[in-house]
Amino acid sequence: MQLKDNYGRKINYLRLSVTDRCDMRCSYCMPEEGIAKLGHHEVLSYEEMFRLARAAVAIGIEKIRVTGGEPLVRKGIVSFLKRLADIPGLRQLVLTTNGQLLEEMAADLRKAGVQRLNISLDSLRPEVFAGITRCGDLSRVLKGIDAAKREGFPIKVNMVVMRGVNDNEIGDFAALTREEGCSVRFIEYMPAIQSPHWQSLVVSGQEILERLARDYDYDFAPVISGELAGPAREFRIAGARGNIGVITALSGHFCQDCNRIRITAAGQVRNCLFSSEEFNLRPLLALDDCGALQSELKRLVSAKPACHGMNEQQAGHARFAMAQIGG
Ligand code: SAM
């Protein structure tokens, strides 16, 4: 079964946010005071999320990324992941985490059937890391990465590159692909929270690649991404075991290749990250009618916009809470 939108794009990737709670307060994701939290009754139960995921896989979703907030802070997450991993037809179950709880959870995640981990890490310097995350502990994240590697997880590190904040570390991150064997993805800063001079933080994917070649003398070649890969343009530095990639959500829309839909912890579907529209699946979940749920998912996939309208120059952008959508 294939799920296609009105523009012929195959939609096979679901990002499922299991919570809006997070144990960090990253400056690009949340205001310092945090965001208004969903009430416990507003967050979908695991049972509801499981029914949704199973319905989605039955109509063509092949990859699920569990995200948040911070997915590992939700109680019972490991058993839920195990249930997801057992859904017939699901080809990839992956997880995005800030890594703070990985040291204690990596082995259980592996046993549950999670296949890959994306770890958000924006600086390798303790004081810069503390400044960006406001309450994160770099040493815990690094221990978490080590634990995940010991469990045999392929690791992808996601770095949001911000001019004047951490862009002087792109060379150190690229080096991880040689020294640590993990893959690294450089993500263009997106204006998720309103800040007056956000454009000055954006370092385009093109600039990142140029600087890696010019300032760090890296020699890299394009890599063909796998069928279920995300939107990164990928490259490999000569001699490295992992890839570097750039996610150019703003500067080089990858909308024509978009293969994803998102569901928030409250059961809202977003068929485009930058869309201001959300569609509430909760009433359908309450009916416990799998056919109706699938028809609605198909309708929302068909209605996926051709392209988002956000670009680097836009100033009066809508605010969108990444912590609720799941990135
Ligand atoms: N807590 C998990 C984590 O840290 O990976 C999952 C949620 S987080 C919202 C998912 C992804 O969104 C992270 O890789 C994060 O870097 C990215 N993200 C959040 N806000 C962003 C922004 N303003 N620009 C670019 N990426 C952003």
Tab-separated table of C-alpha atoms and ligand atoms in Angstrom:
chain	number	residue	atom	x	y	z
A	1	MET	CA	0.000	0.000	0.000
A	2	GLN	CA	1.382	3.418	-0.932
A	3	LEU	CA	0.312	6.755	0.458
A	4	LYS	CA	0.612	9.591	-2.059
A	5	ASP	CA	-0.306	13.232	-1.882
A	6	ASN	CA	-1.899	15.348	-4.604
A	7	TYR	CA	1.541	16.176	-6.014
A	8	GLY	CA	2.523	12.531	-6.417
A	9	ARG	CA	4.907	12.522	-3.448
A	10	LYS	CA	5.099	9.216	-1.621
A	11	ILE	CA	4.436	9.830	2.063
A	12	ASN	CA	5.940	7.033	4.107
A	13	TYR	CA	7.412	8.764	7.151
A	14	LEU	CA	5.564	9.696	10.329
A	15	ARG	CA	7.070	11.831	13.073
A	16	LEU	CA	5.181	11.053	16.225
A	17	SER	CA	5.624	13.333	19.208
A	18	VAL	CA	4.887	11.485	22.430
A	19	THR	CA	5.177	14.419	24.829
A	20	ASP	CA	5.603	18.169	24.935
A	21	ARG	CA	7.698	17.907	28.125
A	22	CYS	CA	11.459	18.371	27.881
A	23	ASP	CA	14.341	18.340	30.327
A	24	MET	CA	16.168	21.038	28.362
A	25	ARG	CA	15.215	24.585	27.362
A	26	CYS	CA	17.157	25.027	24.124
A	27	SER	CA	17.227	28.677	23.162
A	28	TYR	CA	16.139	28.000	19.559
A	29	CYS	CA	13.267	25.753	20.557
A	30	MET	CA	11.652	27.237	23.657
A	31	PRO	CA	11.518	30.521	25.479
A	32	GLU	CA	13.503	30.494	28.724
A	33	GLU	CA	10.367	30.248	30.852
A	34	GLY	CA	9.249	27.193	28.859
A	35	ILE	CA	5.942	26.835	27.015
A	36	ALA	CA	2.429	26.329	28.314
A	37	LYS	CA	2.325	22.596	28.944
A	38	LEU	CA	-0.469	20.379	27.745
A	39	GLY	CA	-2.610	19.025	30.559
A	40	HIS	CA	-2.213	15.278	31.154
A	41	HIS	CA	-5.696	14.649	29.778
A	42	GLU	CA	-4.750	16.524	26.566
A	43	VAL	CA	-1.820	14.248	25.743
A	44	LEU	CA	-2.780	11.137	23.781
A	45	SER	CA	-2.493	7.920	25.723
A	46	TYR	CA	-0.044	5.295	24.482
A	47	GLU	CA	-3.020	3.192	23.468
A	48	GLU	CA	-4.327	6.019	21.260
A	49	MET	CA	-0.881	6.631	19.783
A	50	PHE	CA	-0.460	2.950	19.083
A	51	ARG	CA	-3.818	2.754	17.270
A	52	LEU	CA	-2.843	5.773	15.223
A	53	ALA	CA	0.544	4.346	14.330
A	54	ARG	CA	-0.930	0.963	13.384
A	55	ALA	CA	-3.579	2.628	11.214
A	56	ALA	CA	-0.916	4.756	9.517
A	57	VAL	CA	1.379	1.803	8.812
A	58	ALA	CA	-1.514	-0.147	7.306
A	59	ILE	CA	-2.009	2.594	4.682
A	60	GLY	CA	1.642	3.115	3.744
A	61	ILE	CA	3.744	4.612	6.536
A	62	GLU	CA	7.022	2.653	6.641
A	63	LYS	CA	9.121	4.685	9.036
A	64	ILE	CA	8.178	6.173	12.387
A	65	ARG	CA	10.348	8.611	14.284
A	66	VAL	CA	9.377	9.029	17.907
A	67	THR	CA	10.106	12.546	19.088
A	68	GLY	CA	8.951	15.136	21.620
A	69	GLY	CA	9.538	17.304	23.740
A	70	GLU	CA	12.014	14.797	25.026
A	71	PRO	CA	10.561	11.348	24.321
A	72	LEU	CA	12.674	9.623	26.974
A	73	VAL	CA	11.106	11.623	29.804
A	74	ARG	CA	7.674	10.087	29.208
A	75	LYS	CA	7.017	7.231	31.605
A	76	GLY	CA	6.477	3.883	29.913
A	77	ILE	CA	8.221	4.914	26.690
A	78	VAL	CA	10.235	1.694	26.347
A	79	SER	CA	7.168	-0.582	26.377
A	80	PHE	CA	5.438	1.731	23.924
A	81	LEU	CA	8.418	1.575	21.561
A	82	LYS	CA	8.387	-2.203	21.776
A	83	ARG	CA	4.729	-2.211	20.720
A	84	LEU	CA	5.506	0.087	17.802
A	85	ALA	CA	8.454	-2.046	16.721
A	86	ASP	CA	6.153	-5.047	16.480
A	87	ILE	CA	3.667	-3.400	14.083
A	88	PRO	CA	3.663	-5.549	10.939
A	89	GLY	CA	4.812	-3.556	7.918
A	90	LEU	CA	6.821	-0.974	9.846
A	91	ARG	CA	10.294	-1.004	8.321
A	92	GLN	CA	12.066	1.542	10.503
A	93	LEU	CA	11.541	2.671	14.077
A	94	VAL	CA	13.856	5.509	15.037
A	95	LEU	CA	14.057	7.966	17.902
A	96	THR	CA	15.204	11.541	18.330
A	97	THR	CA	16.550	12.490	21.747
A	98	ASN	CA	18.676	15.080	23.484
A	99	GLY	CA	20.657	12.162	24.928
A	100	GLN	CA	20.506	13.134	28.597
A	101	LEU	CA	18.815	9.887	29.640
A	102	LEU	CA	20.532	7.628	27.163
A	103	GLU	CA	23.204	6.278	29.442
A	104	GLU	CA	20.598	4.496	31.557
A	105	MET	CA	18.163	3.737	28.725
A	106	ALA	CA	20.225	2.771	25.677
A	107	ALA	CA	20.201	-0.974	26.379
A	108	ASP	CA	16.413	-1.041	26.876
A	109	LEU	CA	15.826	0.986	23.722
A	110	ARG	CA	17.899	-1.488	21.752
A	111	LYS	CA	15.969	-4.422	23.197
A	112	ALA	CA	12.682	-2.670	22.439
A	113	GLY	CA	13.551	-2.634	18.742
A	114	VAL	CA	14.592	0.965	18.099
A	115	GLN	CA	16.877	0.823	15.073
A	116	ARG	CA	18.598	4.200	15.006
A	117	LEU	CA	19.057	7.231	17.220
A	118	ASN	CA	19.309	10.875	16.298
A	119	ILE	CA	20.911	12.845	19.075
A	120	SER	CA	20.589	16.599	19.225
A	121	LEU	CA	23.898	18.113	20.246
A	122	ASP	CA	24.770	21.681	19.383
A	123	SER	CA	28.127	22.214	21.039
A	124	LEU	CA	31.075	20.166	22.258
A	125	ARG	CA	32.115	22.962	24.633
A	126	PRO	CA	30.529	22.693	28.083
A	127	GLU	CA	29.918	26.416	28.577
A	128	VAL	CA	28.428	26.901	25.094
A	129	PHE	CA	26.307	23.769	25.476
A	130	ALA	CA	25.039	25.008	28.854
A	131	GLY	CA	24.224	28.392	27.327
A	132	ILE	CA	22.231	26.919	24.428
A	133	THR	CA	20.349	24.283	26.395
A	134	ARG	CA	20.010	26.420	29.538
A	135	CYS	CA	19.854	23.336	31.754
A	136	GLY	CA	21.628	20.574	29.840
A	137	ASP	CA	24.672	18.632	30.994
A	138	LEU	CA	27.130	17.924	28.187
A	139	SER	CA	28.967	15.183	30.072
A	140	ARG	CA	25.706	13.229	30.484
A	141	VAL	CA	24.944	13.522	26.781
A	142	LEU	CA	28.430	12.345	25.824
A	143	LYS	CA	28.131	9.376	28.199
A	144	GLY	CA	24.739	8.668	26.641
A	145	ILE	CA	26.262	8.633	23.160
A	146	ASP	CA	28.959	6.224	24.334
A	147	ALA	CA	26.340	3.938	25.878
A	148	ALA	CA	24.310	3.983	22.663
A	149	LYS	CA	27.399	3.120	20.631
A	150	ARG	CA	28.184	0.209	22.954
A	151	GLU	CA	24.677	-1.093	22.268
A	152	GLY	CA	25.449	-1.002	18.557
A	153	PHE	CA	23.202	1.896	17.613
A	154	PRO	CA	24.099	3.801	14.472
A	155	ILE	CA	24.342	7.398	15.738
A	156	LYS	CA	23.405	10.563	13.946
A	157	VAL	CA	24.205	13.837	15.669
A	158	ASN	CA	21.998	16.809	14.798
A	159	MET	CA	23.560	20.225	15.247
A	160	VAL	CA	21.515	23.399	14.820
A	161	VAL	CA	24.084	25.853	13.506
A	162	MET	CA	23.768	29.419	14.777
A	163	ARG	CA	25.994	32.260	13.679
A	164	GLY	CA	28.035	33.703	16.503
A	165	VAL	CA	26.895	30.956	18.872
A	166	ASN	CA	28.315	27.636	17.697
A	167	ASP	CA	29.189	28.038	14.005
A	168	ASN	CA	32.877	28.021	14.930
A	169	GLU	CA	32.439	24.343	15.877
A	170	ILE	CA	31.308	22.972	12.504
A	171	GLY	CA	34.814	21.643	11.866
A	172	ASP	CA	34.876	19.814	15.215
A	173	PHE	CA	31.490	18.244	14.468
A	174	ALA	CA	32.539	17.194	10.973
A	175	ALA	CA	35.597	15.555	12.566
A	176	LEU	CA	33.279	13.286	14.569
A	177	THR	CA	32.436	11.442	11.349
A	178	ARG	CA	36.078	10.398	11.087
A	179	GLU	CA	36.994	10.050	14.743
A	180	GLU	CA	33.801	8.615	16.195
A	181	GLY	CA	32.202	7.024	13.149
A	182	CYS	CA	28.889	8.780	13.691
A	183	SER	CA	27.020	10.816	11.112
A	184	VAL	CA	26.483	14.519	11.629
A	185	ARG	CA	23.736	16.672	10.256
A	186	PHE	CA	23.977	20.425	10.228
A	187	ILE	CA	20.519	21.949	10.546
A	188	GLU	CA	19.747	25.470	9.438
A	189	TYR	CA	18.306	27.495	12.269
A	190	MET	CA	14.548	27.907	11.827
A	191	PRO	CA	12.580	30.760	13.358
A	192	ALA	CA	10.547	28.698	15.776
A	193	ILE	CA	10.440	31.247	18.525
A	194	GLN	CA	9.986	34.907	17.943
A	195	SER	CA	13.222	36.769	18.236
A	196	PRO	CA	13.709	40.095	16.504
A	197	HIS	CA	17.029	39.369	14.786
A	198	TRP	CA	16.634	35.694	13.982
A	199	GLN	CA	17.924	36.078	10.429
A	200	SER	CA	21.366	36.945	11.777
A	201	LEU	CA	21.563	33.463	13.346
A	202	VAL	CA	20.930	31.572	10.108
A	203	VAL	CA	23.944	29.952	8.475
A	204	SER	CA	22.821	28.410	5.200
A	205	GLY	CA	23.648	24.816	4.348
A	206	GLN	CA	25.624	26.100	1.380
A	207	GLU	CA	27.775	28.309	3.595
A	208	ILE	CA	28.379	25.410	5.988
A	209	LEU	CA	29.624	23.218	3.158
A	210	GLU	CA	31.778	26.007	1.742
A	211	ARG	CA	33.334	26.703	5.117
A	212	LEU	CA	34.069	23.024	5.741
A	213	ALA	CA	35.880	22.848	2.427
A	214	ARG	CA	37.632	26.220	2.660
A	215	ASP	CA	38.417	26.736	6.340
A	216	TYR	CA	38.921	23.126	7.394
A	217	ASP	CA	40.190	21.732	4.146
A	218	TYR	CA	37.727	18.862	4.162
A	219	ASP	CA	37.401	16.944	0.959
A	220	PHE	CA	33.924	15.401	0.672
A	221	ALA	CA	31.792	13.770	-1.976
A	222	PRO	CA	27.999	13.421	-2.278
A	223	VAL	CA	26.395	10.246	-1.000
A	224	ILE	CA	23.157	8.820	-2.363
A	225	SER	CA	20.638	8.780	0.489
A	226	GLY	CA	18.665	5.640	1.242
A	227	GLU	CA	15.002	5.224	0.334
A	228	LEU	CA	13.689	6.063	3.797
A	229	ALA	CA	16.210	8.815	4.417
A	230	GLY	CA	15.243	12.232	5.705
A	231	PRO	CA	15.672	15.521	3.868
A	232	ALA	CA	19.420	15.961	4.395
A	233	ARG	CA	21.806	16.367	1.456
A	234	GLU	CA	24.540	13.961	2.430
A	235	PHE	CA	28.270	13.825	1.842
A	236	ARG	CA	31.190	11.823	3.105
A	237	ILE	CA	34.589	13.193	4.040
A	238	ALA	CA	37.416	11.124	2.625
A	239	GLY	CA	38.341	8.434	5.137
A	240	ALA	CA	35.275	8.958	7.378
A	241	ARG	CA	32.885	6.205	8.472
A	242	GLY	CA	29.900	8.493	8.951
A	243	ASN	CA	28.293	11.059	6.638
A	244	ILE	CA	27.891	14.771	7.002
A	245	GLY	CA	24.575	16.217	5.893
A	246	VAL	CA	22.895	19.589	5.659
A	247	ILE	CA	19.231	20.177	6.308
A	248	THR	CA	18.328	23.321	4.440
A	249	ALA	CA	14.751	23.786	5.522
A	250	LEU	CA	14.861	27.508	4.914
A	251	SER	CA	17.336	28.240	2.152
A	252	GLY	CA	16.790	25.327	-0.156
A	253	HIS	CA	13.312	23.997	0.436
A	254	PHE	CA	13.333	20.269	0.047
A	255	CYS	CA	9.550	20.337	-0.260
A	256	GLN	CA	9.552	18.474	-3.568
A	257	ASP	CA	11.038	15.479	-1.775
A	258	CYS	CA	9.062	15.786	1.443
A	259	ASN	CA	7.849	12.371	2.524
A	260	ARG	CA	6.538	13.098	6.010
A	261	ILE	CA	3.635	13.971	8.186
A	262	ARG	CA	3.738	14.917	11.843
A	263	ILE	CA	1.451	14.113	14.717
A	264	THR	CA	1.735	16.050	17.955
A	265	ALA	CA	1.345	14.636	21.434
A	266	ALA	CA	-2.147	16.118	21.528
A	267	GLY	CA	-3.199	14.239	18.382
A	268	GLN	CA	-2.924	17.147	15.950
A	269	VAL	CA	-1.727	16.350	12.447
A	270	ARG	CA	0.618	18.783	10.712
A	271	ASN	CA	1.068	17.997	7.074
A	272	CYS	CA	3.800	20.646	6.772
A	273	LEU	CA	6.125	21.801	9.558
A	274	PHE	CA	5.577	25.455	8.669
A	275	SER	CA	1.844	25.226	8.210
A	276	SER	CA	-0.272	27.079	10.721
A	277	GLU	CA	-3.070	24.553	10.286
A	278	GLU	CA	-3.438	21.504	12.463
A	279	PHE	CA	-6.106	18.834	12.246
A	280	ASN	CA	-7.359	17.208	15.381
A	281	LEU	CA	-7.578	13.410	15.278
A	282	ARG	CA	-8.836	13.091	18.817
A	283	PRO	CA	-12.555	12.919	17.968
A	284	LEU	CA	-11.841	10.078	15.517
A	285	LEU	CA	-9.673	8.274	18.031
A	286	ALA	CA	-12.539	8.445	20.485
A	287	LEU	CA	-14.770	6.640	17.954
A	288	ASP	CA	-12.286	3.777	17.797
A	289	ASP	CA	-12.987	3.408	14.070
A	290	CYS	CA	-9.783	2.436	12.284
A	291	GLY	CA	-11.333	2.909	8.813
A	292	ALA	CA	-12.413	6.474	9.600
A	293	LEU	CA	-8.974	7.247	11.027
A	294	GLN	CA	-7.290	5.941	7.898
A	295	SER	CA	-9.610	7.944	5.608
A	296	GLU	CA	-8.803	11.099	7.538
A	297	LEU	CA	-5.068	10.409	7.420
A	298	LYS	CA	-5.315	9.865	3.663
A	299	ARG	CA	-7.256	13.116	3.268
A	300	LEU	CA	-4.658	15.038	5.271
A	301	VAL	CA	-1.831	13.536	3.253
A	302	SER	CA	-3.577	14.505	-0.013
A	303	ALA	CA	-3.965	18.050	1.272
A	304	LYS	CA	-0.246	18.419	1.991
A	305	PRO	CA	0.874	21.807	0.642
A	306	ALA	CA	3.180	21.767	-2.388
A	307	CYS	CA	5.722	23.935	-0.621
A	308	HIS	CA	6.128	25.958	2.523
A	309	GLY	CA	6.206	29.736	2.195
A	310	MET	CA	8.878	30.394	4.776
A	311	ASN	CA	12.163	31.827	3.626
A	312	GLU	CA	15.190	33.505	5.108
A	313	GLN	CA	13.882	37.001	4.497
A	314	GLN	CA	10.518	36.609	6.172
A	315	ALA	CA	10.316	38.587	9.366
A	316	GLY	CA	6.713	38.534	10.527
A	317	HIS	CA	6.637	34.786	10.721
A	318	ALA	CA	4.192	32.735	12.695
A	319	ARG	CA	5.512	31.284	15.903
A	320	PHE	CA	5.565	27.495	16.009
A	321	ALA	CA	6.458	25.492	19.052
A	322	MET	CA	8.993	22.876	17.994
A	323	ALA	CA	8.767	21.254	21.398
A	324	GLN	CA	5.107	20.498	20.718
A	325	ILE	CA	5.492	19.522	17.074
A	326	GLY	CA	8.614	17.439	17.570
A	327	GLY	CA	10.977	19.121	15.095
B	1	SAM	N1	14.151	16.381	22.533
B	1	SAM	C1	14.437	15.734	21.309
B	1	SAM	C2	15.746	16.235	20.753
B	1	SAM	O1	16.399	17.041	21.400
B	1	SAM	O2	16.135	15.777	19.697
B	1	SAM	C3	13.340	15.774	20.253
B	1	SAM	C4	12.622	17.057	20.018
B	1	SAM	S1	13.504	18.335	19.226
B	1	SAM	C5	12.220	19.531	19.067
B	1	SAM	C6	13.686	17.681	17.599
B	1	SAM	C7	14.669	18.400	16.712
B	1	SAM	O3	14.179	19.685	16.396
B	1	SAM	C8	16.050	18.574	17.298
B	1	SAM	O4	17.014	18.015	16.434
B	1	SAM	C9	16.200	20.059	17.347
B	1	SAM	O5	17.537	20.436	17.164
B	1	SAM	C10	15.285	20.522	16.223
B	1	SAM	N2	14.889	21.914	16.363
B	1	SAM	C11	14.140	22.452	17.333
B	1	SAM	N3	14.006	23.782	17.163
B	1	SAM	C12	14.699	24.105	16.039
B	1	SAM	C13	14.949	25.308	15.346
B	1	SAM	N4	14.490	26.484	15.768
B	1	SAM	N5	15.684	25.262	14.216
B	1	SAM	C14	16.177	24.081	13.787
B	1	SAM	N6	15.975	22.897	14.399
B	1	SAM	C15	15.250	22.906	15.524
